Short mmCIF file of C-alpha atoms in Angstrom, two decimals:
data_model
loop_
_atom_site.label_atom_id
_atom_site.label_comp_id
_atom_site.label_asym_id
_atom_site.label_seq_id
_atom_site.Cartn_x
_atom_site.Cartn_y
_atom_site.Cartn_z
CA ASN A 1 64.34 -2.98 -51.71
CA ALA A 2 60.92 -2.23 -50.39
CA GLY A 3 58.89 -4.32 -48.03
CA THR A 4 55.24 -3.92 -47.04
CA SER A 5 53.10 -5.44 -44.43
CA THR A 6 49.37 -5.20 -43.82
CA ARG A 7 47.60 -5.47 -40.52
CA THR A 8 43.83 -5.68 -40.26
CA VAL A 9 42.37 -4.07 -37.19
CA ASN A 10 38.76 -4.90 -36.42
CA VAL A 11 37.05 -2.41 -34.13
CA VAL A 12 34.16 -4.17 -32.42
CA ASP A 13 31.67 -3.16 -29.80
CA THR A 14 31.20 -5.81 -27.12
CA THR A 15 30.17 -3.48 -24.31
CA ALA A 16 26.51 -3.22 -23.38
CA PRO A 17 24.92 0.15 -22.70
CA ALA A 18 24.98 1.30 -19.08
CA VAL A 19 21.39 1.54 -17.85
CA THR A 20 20.67 3.70 -14.78
CA VAL A 21 17.34 3.71 -12.94
CA THR A 22 15.98 7.22 -12.44
CA GLY A 23 15.10 7.70 -8.77
CA ASP A 24 15.08 4.91 -6.21
CA ALA A 25 15.71 1.31 -7.22
CA THR A 26 13.17 0.18 -4.60
CA VAL A 27 9.87 2.01 -4.21
CA THR A 28 7.03 1.42 -1.74
CA VAL A 29 3.43 2.32 -2.64
CA GLU A 30 0.42 2.09 -0.32
CA LEU A 31 -2.36 -0.23 -1.47
CA GLY A 32 -4.78 1.75 -3.65
CA GLY A 33 -2.21 4.52 -4.10
CA THR A 34 -0.66 5.82 -7.29
CA TYR A 35 2.61 4.60 -8.77
CA THR A 36 4.35 6.99 -11.13
CA GLU A 37 7.00 5.44 -13.34
CA SER A 38 10.28 7.39 -13.20
CA GLY A 39 12.00 5.52 -16.02
CA ALA A 40 15.70 5.02 -16.64
CA THR A 41 18.49 6.42 -18.79
CA ALA A 42 21.19 4.68 -20.82
CA THR A 43 24.58 5.65 -22.19
CA ASP A 44 26.75 3.80 -24.68
CA ALA A 45 30.11 4.47 -26.35
CA SER A 46 28.57 3.84 -29.77
CA GLY A 47 26.18 6.77 -29.49
CA THR A 48 22.61 7.46 -28.51
CA VAL A 49 20.54 4.54 -27.26
CA THR A 50 16.96 4.24 -26.09
CA VAL A 51 15.46 2.49 -23.07
CA VAL A 52 12.51 0.08 -23.27
CA THR A 53 10.47 -0.39 -20.08
CA THR A 54 8.67 -3.66 -19.33
CA GLY A 55 6.62 -4.82 -16.35
CA THR A 56 3.48 -3.60 -14.66
CA VAL A 57 2.54 -2.53 -11.15
CA ASP A 58 -0.94 -3.28 -9.78
CA THR A 59 -1.47 -0.86 -6.89
CA ASP A 60 -4.75 -2.61 -6.07
CA THR A 61 -2.97 -5.85 -5.14
CA VAL A 62 -0.38 -6.21 -2.37
CA GLY A 63 2.86 -7.67 -3.69
CA SER A 64 6.31 -7.08 -5.08
CA TYR A 65 6.59 -6.03 -8.73
CA THR A 66 9.65 -5.75 -10.97
CA VAL A 67 9.99 -3.12 -13.68
CA THR A 68 12.83 -3.87 -16.14
CA TYR A 69 14.67 -1.31 -18.26
CA THR A 70 16.57 -2.58 -21.31
CA SER A 71 18.78 -0.73 -23.76
CA THR A 72 20.30 -2.36 -26.85
CA ASP A 73 23.01 -0.69 -28.92
CA ALA A 74 23.57 -0.94 -32.69
CA SER A 75 25.92 -3.92 -32.19
CA GLY A 76 23.22 -5.89 -30.37
CA ASN A 77 24.68 -5.54 -26.88
CA ALA A 78 21.92 -5.24 -24.27
CA GLY A 79 22.15 -3.67 -20.82
CA THR A 80 19.43 -3.90 -18.18
CA ALA A 81 18.47 -2.47 -14.83
CA THR A 82 15.47 -3.14 -12.61
CA ARG A 83 13.29 -1.37 -10.09
CA THR A 84 11.35 -3.20 -7.38
CA VAL A 85 7.97 -1.73 -6.49
CA ASN A 86 6.46 -3.03 -3.25
CA VAL A 87 2.72 -2.50 -2.87
CA VAL A 88 1.93 -2.66 0.86
CA ASP A 89 -1.05 -2.22 3.13
CA THR A 90 -0.25 -0.28 6.28
CA THR A 91 -3.60 1.51 6.61
CA GLY A 92 -6.23 0.38 9.09
CA PRO A 93 -9.89 -0.07 8.18
CA VAL A 94 -12.35 2.82 8.27
CA ILE A 95 -14.95 2.23 11.00
CA THR A 96 -18.47 3.64 10.81
CA ILE A 97 -20.45 3.61 14.04
CA ASN A 98 -24.09 2.78 13.32
CA GLY A 99 -26.76 4.50 15.34
CA ASP A 100 -26.49 7.32 17.85
CA ASN A 101 -23.15 8.45 19.19
CA PRO A 102 -23.46 9.41 21.96
CA ALA A 103 -26.28 7.04 22.82
CA VAL A 104 -28.66 7.52 25.74
CA LEU A 105 -29.88 4.60 27.84
CA GLU A 106 -32.58 4.97 30.46
CA LEU A 107 -31.56 3.60 33.86
CA GLY A 108 -32.58 -0.06 34.14
CA ASP A 109 -33.21 -0.58 30.41
CA THR A 110 -31.34 -3.17 28.38
CA TYR A 111 -28.59 -1.79 26.18
CA VAL A 112 -28.80 -2.88 22.56
CA ASP A 113 -25.70 -1.89 20.62
CA GLY A 114 -26.15 -0.35 17.18
CA ASN A 115 -22.92 -2.04 16.08
CA ALA A 116 -20.41 -0.69 13.62
CA SER A 117 -19.23 -1.50 10.12
CA ALA A 118 -15.79 -1.24 8.56
CA THR A 119 -14.38 -0.94 5.07
CA ASP A 120 -10.86 -1.58 3.86
CA LEU A 121 -9.09 -2.38 0.61
CA SER A 122 -7.80 -5.60 2.22
CA GLU A 123 -10.76 -7.85 2.87
CA PRO A 124 -11.89 -9.53 5.03
CA VAL A 125 -12.28 -7.12 7.93
CA THR A 126 -13.24 -8.33 11.39
CA ILE A 127 -14.83 -6.09 14.02
CA THR A 128 -14.93 -6.71 17.73
CA ALA A 129 -16.81 -4.62 20.27
CA SER A 130 -16.22 -4.39 23.99
CA ASP A 131 -18.01 -2.46 26.67
CA THR A 132 -18.53 -2.27 30.43
CA ILE A 133 -21.98 -0.71 30.39
CA ASP A 134 -23.90 -1.10 33.63
CA PRO A 135 -27.52 -0.24 32.79
CA ASP A 136 -28.30 -0.12 36.52
CA ALA A 137 -25.80 2.64 37.32
CA ILE A 138 -26.01 6.23 36.08
CA GLY A 139 -22.83 7.21 34.28
CA THR A 140 -20.93 7.55 31.04
CA TYR A 141 -19.65 4.37 29.41
CA LEU A 142 -17.71 3.58 26.26
CA VAL A 143 -18.19 0.89 23.64
CA THR A 144 -14.89 0.28 21.85
CA TYR A 145 -14.87 -1.13 18.32
CA VAL A 146 -11.66 -2.57 16.90
CA ALA A 147 -11.49 -3.43 13.19
CA THR A 148 -8.67 -5.55 11.77
CA ASP A 149 -7.95 -6.08 8.07
CA ALA A 150 -6.37 -9.06 6.30
CA TYR A 151 -2.84 -7.70 6.90
CA GLY A 152 -3.31 -7.10 10.64
CA ASN A 153 -3.80 -3.32 10.44
CA THR A 154 -6.22 -2.09 13.10
CA SER A 155 -8.40 0.92 13.74
CA THR A 156 -10.39 1.85 16.82
CA GLU A 157 -13.52 3.93 17.31
CA THR A 158 -15.65 4.47 20.41
CA ARG A 159 -19.29 5.12 21.14
CA THR A 160 -20.28 6.99 24.29
CA VAL A 161 -23.29 5.60 26.14
CA ASN A 162 -24.86 7.78 28.81
CA VAL A 163 -27.00 5.93 31.35
CA VAL A 164 -29.51 8.48 32.66
CA ASP A 165 -32.56 8.59 34.94
CA THR A 166 -35.26 10.78 33.44
CA THR A 167 -38.28 9.12 35.03
#
């Protein structure tokens, strides 16, 4: 007597590829700087798989950006990983002092400040000036300019004013 039996074994792939971000999962870039995409890698038991990258980073706009990496194997299983790119502004404005620096003021004359201007990638920029110039006393005085951008970053520059008596 002979007996037989048949068993059907179905080998299926239900495991998604493992996607690994190359480099740091969170990256910080200064406003106006350069972001270089590092990519990601993927491995899968079924063989070689590729990684598709989606998402953009605008380094001219402060914000948080997500770059997504996806890998799909031959069985249709998809694995993903993400990188967060934070574009920040930590740089103060650039101040340009207009007019002479140092400036010379004749004793007794009225001081008229030449002002200053400032530029920054985060507009608007506000400038304040402060001084303690006494045009009736010979000496060296400072005018301090403070520029602040939209994110609260500040820069400071000073103008020297020499009150002199040449007459």
